[in-house]
Short mmCIF file of C-alpha atoms in Angstrom, two decimals:
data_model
loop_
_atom_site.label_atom_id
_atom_site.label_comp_id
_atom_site.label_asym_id
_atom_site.label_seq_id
_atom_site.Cartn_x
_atom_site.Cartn_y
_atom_site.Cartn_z
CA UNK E 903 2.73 -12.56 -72.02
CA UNK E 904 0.17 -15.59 -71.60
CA UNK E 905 -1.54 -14.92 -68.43
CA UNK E 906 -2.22 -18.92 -68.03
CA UNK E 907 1.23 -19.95 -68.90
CA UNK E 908 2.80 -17.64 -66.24
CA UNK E 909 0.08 -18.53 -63.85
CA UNK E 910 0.35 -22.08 -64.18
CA UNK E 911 4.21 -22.13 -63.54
CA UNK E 912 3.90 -19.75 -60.87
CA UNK E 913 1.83 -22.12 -59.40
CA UNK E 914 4.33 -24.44 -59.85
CA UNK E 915 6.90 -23.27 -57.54
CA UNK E 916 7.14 -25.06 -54.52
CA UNK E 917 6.43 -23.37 -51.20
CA UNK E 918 9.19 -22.88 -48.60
CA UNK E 919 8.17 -24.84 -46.07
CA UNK E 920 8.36 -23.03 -42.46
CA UNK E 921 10.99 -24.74 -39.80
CA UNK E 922 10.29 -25.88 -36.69
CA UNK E 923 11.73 -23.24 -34.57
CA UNK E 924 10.03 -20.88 -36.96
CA UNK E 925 6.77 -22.52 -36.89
CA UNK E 926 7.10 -22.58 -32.52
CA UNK E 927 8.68 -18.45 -32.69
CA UNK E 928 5.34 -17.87 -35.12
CA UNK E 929 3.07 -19.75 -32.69
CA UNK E 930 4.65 -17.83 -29.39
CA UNK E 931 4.63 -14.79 -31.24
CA UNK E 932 0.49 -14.86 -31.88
CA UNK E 933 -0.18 -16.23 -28.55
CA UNK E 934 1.91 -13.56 -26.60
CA UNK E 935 -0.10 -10.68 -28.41
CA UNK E 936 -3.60 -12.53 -28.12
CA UNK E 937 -3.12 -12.79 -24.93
CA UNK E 938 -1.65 -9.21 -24.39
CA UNK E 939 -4.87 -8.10 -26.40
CA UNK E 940 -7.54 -9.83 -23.88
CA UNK E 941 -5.54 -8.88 -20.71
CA UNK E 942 -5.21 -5.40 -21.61
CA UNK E 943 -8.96 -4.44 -23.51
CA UNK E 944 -10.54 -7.15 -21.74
CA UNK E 945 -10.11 -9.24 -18.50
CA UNK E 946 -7.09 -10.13 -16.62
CA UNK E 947 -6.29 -12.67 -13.42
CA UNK E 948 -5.60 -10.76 -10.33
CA UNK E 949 -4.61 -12.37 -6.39
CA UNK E 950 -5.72 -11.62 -3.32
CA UNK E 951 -2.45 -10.77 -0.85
CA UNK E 952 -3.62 -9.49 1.67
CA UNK E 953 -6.59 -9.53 4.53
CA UNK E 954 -7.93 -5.88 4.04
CA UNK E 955 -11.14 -7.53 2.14
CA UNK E 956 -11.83 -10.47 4.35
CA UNK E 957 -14.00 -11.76 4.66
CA UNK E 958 -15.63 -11.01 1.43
CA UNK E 959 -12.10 -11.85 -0.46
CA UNK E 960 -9.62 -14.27 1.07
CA UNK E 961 -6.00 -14.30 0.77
CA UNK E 962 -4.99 -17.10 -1.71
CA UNK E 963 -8.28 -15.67 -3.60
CA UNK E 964 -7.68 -15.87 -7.83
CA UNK E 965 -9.79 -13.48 -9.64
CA UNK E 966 -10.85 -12.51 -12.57
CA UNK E 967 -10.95 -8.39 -12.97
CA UNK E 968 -13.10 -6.92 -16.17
CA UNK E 969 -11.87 -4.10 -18.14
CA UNK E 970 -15.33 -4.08 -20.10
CA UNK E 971 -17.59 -2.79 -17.38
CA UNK E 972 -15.49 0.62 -17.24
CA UNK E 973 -14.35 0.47 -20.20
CA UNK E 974 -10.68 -0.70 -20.75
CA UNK E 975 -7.70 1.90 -20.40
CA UNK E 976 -5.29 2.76 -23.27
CA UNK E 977 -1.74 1.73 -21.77
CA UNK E 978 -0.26 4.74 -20.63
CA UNK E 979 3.06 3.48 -20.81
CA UNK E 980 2.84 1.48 -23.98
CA UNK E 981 5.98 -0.63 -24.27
CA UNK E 982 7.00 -2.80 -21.98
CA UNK E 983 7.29 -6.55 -21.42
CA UNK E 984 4.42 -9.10 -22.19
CA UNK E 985 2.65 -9.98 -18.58
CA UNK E 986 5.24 -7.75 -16.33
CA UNK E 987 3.60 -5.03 -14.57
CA UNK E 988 6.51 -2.61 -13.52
CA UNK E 989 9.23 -4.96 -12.38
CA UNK E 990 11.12 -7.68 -14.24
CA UNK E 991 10.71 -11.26 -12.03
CA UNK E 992 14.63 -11.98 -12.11
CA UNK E 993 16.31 -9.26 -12.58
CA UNK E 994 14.46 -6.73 -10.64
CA UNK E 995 14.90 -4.17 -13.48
CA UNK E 996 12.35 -1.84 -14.50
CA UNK E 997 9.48 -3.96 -16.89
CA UNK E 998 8.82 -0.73 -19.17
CA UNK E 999 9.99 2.28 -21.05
CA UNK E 1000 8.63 5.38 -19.56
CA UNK E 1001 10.31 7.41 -22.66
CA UNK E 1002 7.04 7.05 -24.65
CA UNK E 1003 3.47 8.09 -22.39
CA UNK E 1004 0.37 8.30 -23.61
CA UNK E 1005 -2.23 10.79 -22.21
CA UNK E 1006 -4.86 9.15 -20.29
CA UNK E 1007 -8.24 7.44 -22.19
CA UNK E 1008 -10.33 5.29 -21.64
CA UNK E 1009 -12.67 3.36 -24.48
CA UNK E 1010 -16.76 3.30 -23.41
CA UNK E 1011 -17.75 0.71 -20.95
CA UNK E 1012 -20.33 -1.07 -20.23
CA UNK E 1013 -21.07 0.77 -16.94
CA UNK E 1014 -20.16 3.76 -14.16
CA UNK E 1015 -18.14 3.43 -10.89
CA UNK E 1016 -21.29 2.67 -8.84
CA UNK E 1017 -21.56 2.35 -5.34
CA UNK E 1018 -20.56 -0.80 -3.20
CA UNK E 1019 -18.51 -2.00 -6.64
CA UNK E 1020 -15.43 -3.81 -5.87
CA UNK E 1021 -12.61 -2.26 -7.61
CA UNK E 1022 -9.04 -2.76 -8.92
CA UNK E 1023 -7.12 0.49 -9.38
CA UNK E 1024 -3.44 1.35 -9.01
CA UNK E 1025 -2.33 3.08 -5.69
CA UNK E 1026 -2.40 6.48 -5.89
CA UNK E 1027 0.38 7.51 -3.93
CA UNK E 1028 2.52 4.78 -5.57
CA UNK E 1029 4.04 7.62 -7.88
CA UNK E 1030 7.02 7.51 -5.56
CA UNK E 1031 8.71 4.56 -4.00
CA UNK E 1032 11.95 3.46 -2.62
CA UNK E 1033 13.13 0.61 -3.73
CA UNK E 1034 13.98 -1.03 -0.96
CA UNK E 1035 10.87 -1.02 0.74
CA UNK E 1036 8.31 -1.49 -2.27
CA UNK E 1037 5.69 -2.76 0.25
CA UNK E 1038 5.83 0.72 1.83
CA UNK E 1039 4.31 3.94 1.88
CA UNK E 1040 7.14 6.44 0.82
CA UNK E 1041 5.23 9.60 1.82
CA UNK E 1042 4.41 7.69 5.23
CA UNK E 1043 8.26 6.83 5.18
CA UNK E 1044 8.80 11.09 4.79
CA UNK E 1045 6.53 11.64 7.20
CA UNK E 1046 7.88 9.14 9.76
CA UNK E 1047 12.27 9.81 9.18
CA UNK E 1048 12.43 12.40 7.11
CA UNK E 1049 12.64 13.52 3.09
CA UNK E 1050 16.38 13.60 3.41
CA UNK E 1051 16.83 10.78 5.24
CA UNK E 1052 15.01 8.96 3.05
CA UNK E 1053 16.18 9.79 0.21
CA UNK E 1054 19.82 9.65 0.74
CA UNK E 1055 19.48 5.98 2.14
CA UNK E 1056 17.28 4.22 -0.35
CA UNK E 1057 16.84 4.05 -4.00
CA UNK E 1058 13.85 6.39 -5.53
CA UNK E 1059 12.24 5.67 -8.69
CA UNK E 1060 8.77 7.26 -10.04
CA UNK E 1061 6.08 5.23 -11.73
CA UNK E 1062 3.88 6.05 -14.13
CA UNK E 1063 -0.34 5.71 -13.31
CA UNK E 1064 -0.32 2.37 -15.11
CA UNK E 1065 2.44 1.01 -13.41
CA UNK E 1066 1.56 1.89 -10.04
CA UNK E 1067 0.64 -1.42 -7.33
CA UNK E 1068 -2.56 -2.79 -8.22
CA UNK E 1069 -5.01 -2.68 -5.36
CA UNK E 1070 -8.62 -3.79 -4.57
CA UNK E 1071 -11.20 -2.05 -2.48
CA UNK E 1072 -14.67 -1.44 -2.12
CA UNK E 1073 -15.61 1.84 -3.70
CA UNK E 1074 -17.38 3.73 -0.93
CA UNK E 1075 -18.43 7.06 -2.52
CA UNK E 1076 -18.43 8.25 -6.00
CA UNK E 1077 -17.64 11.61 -7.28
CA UNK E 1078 -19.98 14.31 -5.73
CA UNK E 1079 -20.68 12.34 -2.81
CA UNK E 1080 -19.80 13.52 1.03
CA UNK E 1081 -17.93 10.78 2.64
CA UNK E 1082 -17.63 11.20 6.48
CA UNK E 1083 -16.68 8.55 9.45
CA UNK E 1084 -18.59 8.62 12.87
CA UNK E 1085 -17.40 5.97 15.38
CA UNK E 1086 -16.31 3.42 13.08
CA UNK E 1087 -19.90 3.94 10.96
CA UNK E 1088 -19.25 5.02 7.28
CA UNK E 1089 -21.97 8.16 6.40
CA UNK E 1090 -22.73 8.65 2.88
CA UNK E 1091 -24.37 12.34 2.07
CA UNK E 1092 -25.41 12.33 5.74
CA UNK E 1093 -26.84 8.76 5.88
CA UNK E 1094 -25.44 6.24 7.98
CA UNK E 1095 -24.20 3.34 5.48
CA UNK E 1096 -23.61 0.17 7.65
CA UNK E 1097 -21.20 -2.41 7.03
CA UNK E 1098 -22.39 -5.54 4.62
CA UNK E 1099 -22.29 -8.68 6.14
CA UNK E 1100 -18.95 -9.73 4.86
CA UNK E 1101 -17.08 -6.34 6.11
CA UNK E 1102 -15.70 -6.95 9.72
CA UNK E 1103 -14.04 -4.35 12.39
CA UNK E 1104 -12.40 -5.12 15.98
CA UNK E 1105 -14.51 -6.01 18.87
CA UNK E 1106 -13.63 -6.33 22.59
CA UNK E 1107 -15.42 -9.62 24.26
CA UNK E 1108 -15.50 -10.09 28.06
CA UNK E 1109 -16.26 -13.29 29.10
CA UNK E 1110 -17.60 -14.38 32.85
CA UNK E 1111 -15.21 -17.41 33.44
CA UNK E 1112 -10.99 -17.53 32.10
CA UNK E 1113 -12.16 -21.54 31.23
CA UNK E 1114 -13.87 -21.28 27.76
CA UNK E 1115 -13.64 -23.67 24.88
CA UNK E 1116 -12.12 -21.66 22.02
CA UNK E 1117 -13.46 -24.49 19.65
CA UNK E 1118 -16.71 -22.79 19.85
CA UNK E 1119 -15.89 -19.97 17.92
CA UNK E 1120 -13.66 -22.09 15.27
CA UNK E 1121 -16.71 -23.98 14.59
CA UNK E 1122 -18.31 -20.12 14.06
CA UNK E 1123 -16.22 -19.61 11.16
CA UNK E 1124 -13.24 -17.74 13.39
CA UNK E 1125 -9.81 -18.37 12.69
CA UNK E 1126 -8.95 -18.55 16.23
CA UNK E 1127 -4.87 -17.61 16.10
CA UNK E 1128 -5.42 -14.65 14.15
CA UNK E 1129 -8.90 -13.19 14.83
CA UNK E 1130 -8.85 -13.28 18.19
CA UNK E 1131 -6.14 -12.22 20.73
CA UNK E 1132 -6.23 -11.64 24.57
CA UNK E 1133 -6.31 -8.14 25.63
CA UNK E 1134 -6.82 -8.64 29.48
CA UNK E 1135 -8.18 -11.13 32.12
CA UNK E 1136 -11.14 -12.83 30.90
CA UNK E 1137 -11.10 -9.90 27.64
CA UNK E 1138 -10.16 -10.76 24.09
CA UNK E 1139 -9.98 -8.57 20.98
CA UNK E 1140 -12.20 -10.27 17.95
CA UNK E 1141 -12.41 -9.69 14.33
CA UNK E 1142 -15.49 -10.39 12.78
CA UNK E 1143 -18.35 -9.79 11.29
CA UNK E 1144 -21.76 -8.14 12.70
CA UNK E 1145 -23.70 -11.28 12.11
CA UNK E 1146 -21.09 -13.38 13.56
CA UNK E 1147 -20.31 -11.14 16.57
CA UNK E 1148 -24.54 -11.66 17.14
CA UNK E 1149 -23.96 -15.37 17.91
CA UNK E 1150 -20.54 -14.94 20.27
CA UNK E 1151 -22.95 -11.90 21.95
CA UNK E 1152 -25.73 -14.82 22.48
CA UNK E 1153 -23.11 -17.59 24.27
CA UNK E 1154 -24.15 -18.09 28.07
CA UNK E 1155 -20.19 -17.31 29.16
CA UNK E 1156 -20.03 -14.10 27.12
CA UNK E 1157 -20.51 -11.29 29.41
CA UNK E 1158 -20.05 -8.22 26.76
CA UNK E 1159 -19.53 -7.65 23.07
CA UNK E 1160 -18.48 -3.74 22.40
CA UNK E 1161 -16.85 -2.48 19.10
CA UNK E 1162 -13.25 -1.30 19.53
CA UNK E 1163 -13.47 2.39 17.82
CA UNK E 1164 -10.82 4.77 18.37
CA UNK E 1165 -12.04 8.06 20.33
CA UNK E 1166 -13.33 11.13 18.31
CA UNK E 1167 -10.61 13.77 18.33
CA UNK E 1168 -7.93 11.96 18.74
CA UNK E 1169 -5.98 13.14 15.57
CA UNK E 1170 -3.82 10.20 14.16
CA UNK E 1171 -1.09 11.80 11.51
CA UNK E 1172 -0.81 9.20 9.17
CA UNK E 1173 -4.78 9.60 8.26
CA UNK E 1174 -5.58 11.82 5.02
CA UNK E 1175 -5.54 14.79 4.32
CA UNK E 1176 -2.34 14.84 7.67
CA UNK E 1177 -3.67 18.08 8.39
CA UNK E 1178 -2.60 18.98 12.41
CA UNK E 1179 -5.77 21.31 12.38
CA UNK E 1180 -8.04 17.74 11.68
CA UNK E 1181 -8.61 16.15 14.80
CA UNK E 1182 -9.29 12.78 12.21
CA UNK E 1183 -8.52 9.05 12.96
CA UNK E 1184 -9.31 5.44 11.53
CA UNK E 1185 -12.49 5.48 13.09
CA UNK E 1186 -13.74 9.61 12.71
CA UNK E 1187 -13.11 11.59 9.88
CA UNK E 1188 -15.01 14.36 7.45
CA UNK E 1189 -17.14 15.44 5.67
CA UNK E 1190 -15.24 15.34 2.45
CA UNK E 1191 -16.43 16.30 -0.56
CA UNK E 1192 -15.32 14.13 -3.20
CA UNK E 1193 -14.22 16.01 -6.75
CA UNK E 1194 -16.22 15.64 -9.24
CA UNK E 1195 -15.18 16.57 -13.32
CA UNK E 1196 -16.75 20.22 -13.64
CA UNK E 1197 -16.94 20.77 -9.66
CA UNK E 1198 -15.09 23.75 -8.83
CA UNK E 1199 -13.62 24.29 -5.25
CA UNK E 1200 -13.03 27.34 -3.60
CA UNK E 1201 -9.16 27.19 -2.63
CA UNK E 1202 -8.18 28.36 0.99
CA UNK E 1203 -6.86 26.78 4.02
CA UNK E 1204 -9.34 24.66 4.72
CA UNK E 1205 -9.60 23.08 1.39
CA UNK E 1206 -5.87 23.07 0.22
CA UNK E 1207 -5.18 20.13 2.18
CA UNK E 1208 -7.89 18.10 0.74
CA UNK E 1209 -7.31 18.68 -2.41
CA UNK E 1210 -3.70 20.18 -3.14
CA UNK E 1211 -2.46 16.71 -4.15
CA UNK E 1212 -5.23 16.51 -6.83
CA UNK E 1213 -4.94 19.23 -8.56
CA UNK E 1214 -1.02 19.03 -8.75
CA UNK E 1215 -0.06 15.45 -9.27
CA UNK E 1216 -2.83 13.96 -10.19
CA UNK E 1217 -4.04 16.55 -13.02
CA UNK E 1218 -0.61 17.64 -13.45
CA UNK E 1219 -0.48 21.63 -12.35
CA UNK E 1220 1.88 23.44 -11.17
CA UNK E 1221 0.50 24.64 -7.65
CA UNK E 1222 2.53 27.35 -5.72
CA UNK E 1223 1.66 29.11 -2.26
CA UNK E 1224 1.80 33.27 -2.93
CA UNK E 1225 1.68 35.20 0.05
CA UNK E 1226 -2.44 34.81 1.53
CA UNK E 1227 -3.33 33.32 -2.23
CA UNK E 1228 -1.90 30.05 -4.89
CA UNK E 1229 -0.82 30.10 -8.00
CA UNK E 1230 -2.08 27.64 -10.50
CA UNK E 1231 0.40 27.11 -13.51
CA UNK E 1232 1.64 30.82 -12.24
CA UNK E 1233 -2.00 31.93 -12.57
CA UNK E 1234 -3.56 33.50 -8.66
CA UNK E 1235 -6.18 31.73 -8.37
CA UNK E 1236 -8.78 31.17 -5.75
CA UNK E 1237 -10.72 28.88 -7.31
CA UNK E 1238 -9.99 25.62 -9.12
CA UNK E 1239 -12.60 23.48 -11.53
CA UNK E 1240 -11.81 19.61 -11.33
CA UNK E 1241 -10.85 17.99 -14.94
CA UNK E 1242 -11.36 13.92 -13.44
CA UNK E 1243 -13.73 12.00 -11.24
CA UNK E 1244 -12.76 10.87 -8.03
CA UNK E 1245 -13.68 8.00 -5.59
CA UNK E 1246 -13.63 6.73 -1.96
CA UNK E 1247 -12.20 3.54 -1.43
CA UNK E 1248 -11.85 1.03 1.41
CA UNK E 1249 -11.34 -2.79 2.86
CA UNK E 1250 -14.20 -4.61 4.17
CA UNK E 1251 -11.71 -5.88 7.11
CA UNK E 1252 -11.85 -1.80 8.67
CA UNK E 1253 -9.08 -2.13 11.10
CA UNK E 1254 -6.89 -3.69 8.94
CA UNK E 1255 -6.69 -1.30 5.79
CA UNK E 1256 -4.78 0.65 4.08
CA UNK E 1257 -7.21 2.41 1.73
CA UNK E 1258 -8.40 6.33 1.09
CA UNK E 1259 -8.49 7.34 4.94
CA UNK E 1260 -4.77 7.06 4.86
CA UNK E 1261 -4.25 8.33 1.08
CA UNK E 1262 -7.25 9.58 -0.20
CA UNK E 1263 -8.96 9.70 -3.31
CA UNK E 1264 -8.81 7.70 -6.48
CA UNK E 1265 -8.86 9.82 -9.79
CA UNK E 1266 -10.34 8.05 -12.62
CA UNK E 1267 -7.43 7.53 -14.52
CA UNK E 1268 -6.01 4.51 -11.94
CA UNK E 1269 -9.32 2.92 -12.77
CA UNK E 1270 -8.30 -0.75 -13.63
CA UNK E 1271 -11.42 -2.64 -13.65
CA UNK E 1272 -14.24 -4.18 -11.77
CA UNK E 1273 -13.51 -7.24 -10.00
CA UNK E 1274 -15.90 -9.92 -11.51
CA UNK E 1275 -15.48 -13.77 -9.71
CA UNK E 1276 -13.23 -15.96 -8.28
CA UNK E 1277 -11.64 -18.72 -10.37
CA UNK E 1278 -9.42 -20.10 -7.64
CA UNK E 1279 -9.35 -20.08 -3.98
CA UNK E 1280 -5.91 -21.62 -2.31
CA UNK E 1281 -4.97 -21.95 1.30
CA UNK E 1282 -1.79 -22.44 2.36
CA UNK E 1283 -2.57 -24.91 5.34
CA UNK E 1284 -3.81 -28.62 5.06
CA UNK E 1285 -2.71 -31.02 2.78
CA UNK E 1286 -2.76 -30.78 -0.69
CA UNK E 1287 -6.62 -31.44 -1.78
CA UNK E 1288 -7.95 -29.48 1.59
CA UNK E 1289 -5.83 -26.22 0.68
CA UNK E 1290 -8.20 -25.78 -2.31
CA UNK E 1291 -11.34 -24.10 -1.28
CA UNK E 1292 -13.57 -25.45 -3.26
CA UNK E 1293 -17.08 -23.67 -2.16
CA UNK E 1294 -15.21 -20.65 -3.24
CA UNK E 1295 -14.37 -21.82 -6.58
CA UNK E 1296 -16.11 -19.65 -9.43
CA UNK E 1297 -17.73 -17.75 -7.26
CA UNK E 1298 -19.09 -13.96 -7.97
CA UNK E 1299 -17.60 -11.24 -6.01
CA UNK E 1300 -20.75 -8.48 -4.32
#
């Protein structure tokens, strides 16, 4: 056969030209898994929903989260639907197939967990919820009704790691560290590790005269209806920060400025690890050692409350109480070597928290990323132009 004659008529063919709708399915089609590519391996656009961070992060805060500096997690639960996490936004169905799980990895990163990072990570005790009440606990719902009453009146489902609630804290302690609470003072392998100047905790202020100008402390940088409240005659509860409770302490009328800690000993049941032989609260907790991968912990009753939960749901044993002793995977064992890194982590605004002293620790394996800078700030109030905060607009996050 002549190579150029075939060649030349071959050539000669015309082309099937592409249709419209094909062209726009083959356009959607590359854009969906580009974008699927750079949100998974490496950055993704998180929100701010709540006031646990203020005043470092705002509500109405748009960020951008890198999954570089950690280096970016395999899916775990591989198919689901583009830009879903775990619920579909109309139907409420679920957003993923949990028929096909991956085991955890992670690919190198640019950095370690370090100290003072602020970190997205799913919630760790998000494995359970009830339908009904996403925005809640469901162990704190056991605790507070009852298993049985809880489950028998709401809808359970269990989520895989990836598809757990995203949250964002600071990361207090690493793994290896001792992480205790003294008074409302965070202490770090026996050092006292004061808050930055963004983290804020309750205050009660007692002024000398009821007739005082509340303008002053708008023009502070208070947000007057929901940082401060009265508490008695002439005493208000504030929220705010050390430097900024420094210039209401300095104000002729004010006659004292004292932190609002709860008392040491007073046990509060909803604090980790809900043991009624820890006399722990918000504001006093600890030591706690936090696992480390190789650290191996003697297992009794004063550890097994610490860290049953670990070793059974997070690294997936089976963990049985045997007379005096435990059973590991049906194995006594009195000792138990840790196969992840943990972490401590919790909101800059103290008092208003939910973060490790009321579930504990973070394995690395809910890792998301590190929170990098803010893209978009947006406030609800004001008119259109004034609800963007525009000094906040691509700024980093410390």
């Amino acid at each position: 056969m002549n190579w150029k004659f075939w060649q030349k008529n071959n050539d000669a063919k015309p082309r099937k030209k592409k249709t419209k709708s094909r062209e726009w399915f083959d356009a959607i089609l590359f854009a969906v898994i580009a974008a699927t590519i750079i949100r998974v391996f490496f950055i993704e656009a998180y929100t701010i929903p709540t006031a646990s961070m203020e005043r470092s992060l705002l509500v109405g805060d748009f960020l951008f989260v890198s999954k570089v500096n950690y280096g970016a997690r395999i899916p775990m639960t591989p198919i689901a639907f583009p830009f879903a996490h775990h619920t579909m936004p109309i139907t409420g169905t679920k957003a993923y197939w949990d028929g096909v799980e991956w085991k955890y990895r992670r690919l190198p990163g640019l950095s370690d967990i370090k100290r003072n990072d602020v970190v997205v990570f799913n919630y760790p005790q998000g494995d359970t919820v009830a339908l009904e009440y996403q925005d809640q606990d469901y162990y704190q719902m056991v605790r507070s009704l009852g298993w049985k009453q809880v489950n028998s009146q709401f809808t359970i489902v269990s989520r895989p790691v990836d598809k757990r609630e995203n949250y964002i804290k600071r990361c207090i302690g690493i793994a290896g560290d001792t992480v205790s609470m003294k008074n409302g003072l965070v202490y770090l392998n026996g050092k006292p590790e004061k808050l930055k100047n963004t983290g804020q905790i309750g205050y009660e202020v007692v002024f000398k005269t009821q007739d005082v100008n509340f303008s002053v402390f708008e023009d502070m940088g208070f947000n007057v209806s929901e940082e401060i409240s009265p508490m008695s005659q002439n005493s208000y509860q504030f929220t705010g920060t050390e430097p900024m409770m420094e210039k209401v302490r300095k104000l002729d009328f004010v006659q004292s400025v004292k932190e609002l800690t709860e008392v040491d000993q007073k046990r509060d049941g909803d604090i980790f690890p809900y043991d009624p032989n820890r006399n722990w609260n918000v504001d006093n907790f600890g030591p706690i050692i936090l696992p480390k991968r190789g650290w191996t912990v003697k297992l009794d009753s004063a550890t097994m409350p610490l860290y049953e939960r670990s070793i059974r749901i997070y690294e997936g044993n089976k963990v049985e109480k045997s007379g005096k002793g435990w059973l590991i995977n049906g194995v006594p064992a009195d000792s138990y070597t840790f196969k992840m890194n943990y972490y401590w982590m919790m909101g800059d605004n103290r008092h208003k928290s939910a973060d490790s002293r009321y579930w504990g620790f973070v394995p690395e394996d809910h890792i998301v990323g590190k929170a990098l800078f803010i893209w978009m700030s947006y406030d609800t109030n004001g008119s259109f132009f004034s609800k963007i905060r525009w000094n906040r607009l691509l700024k980093g996050i410390h």
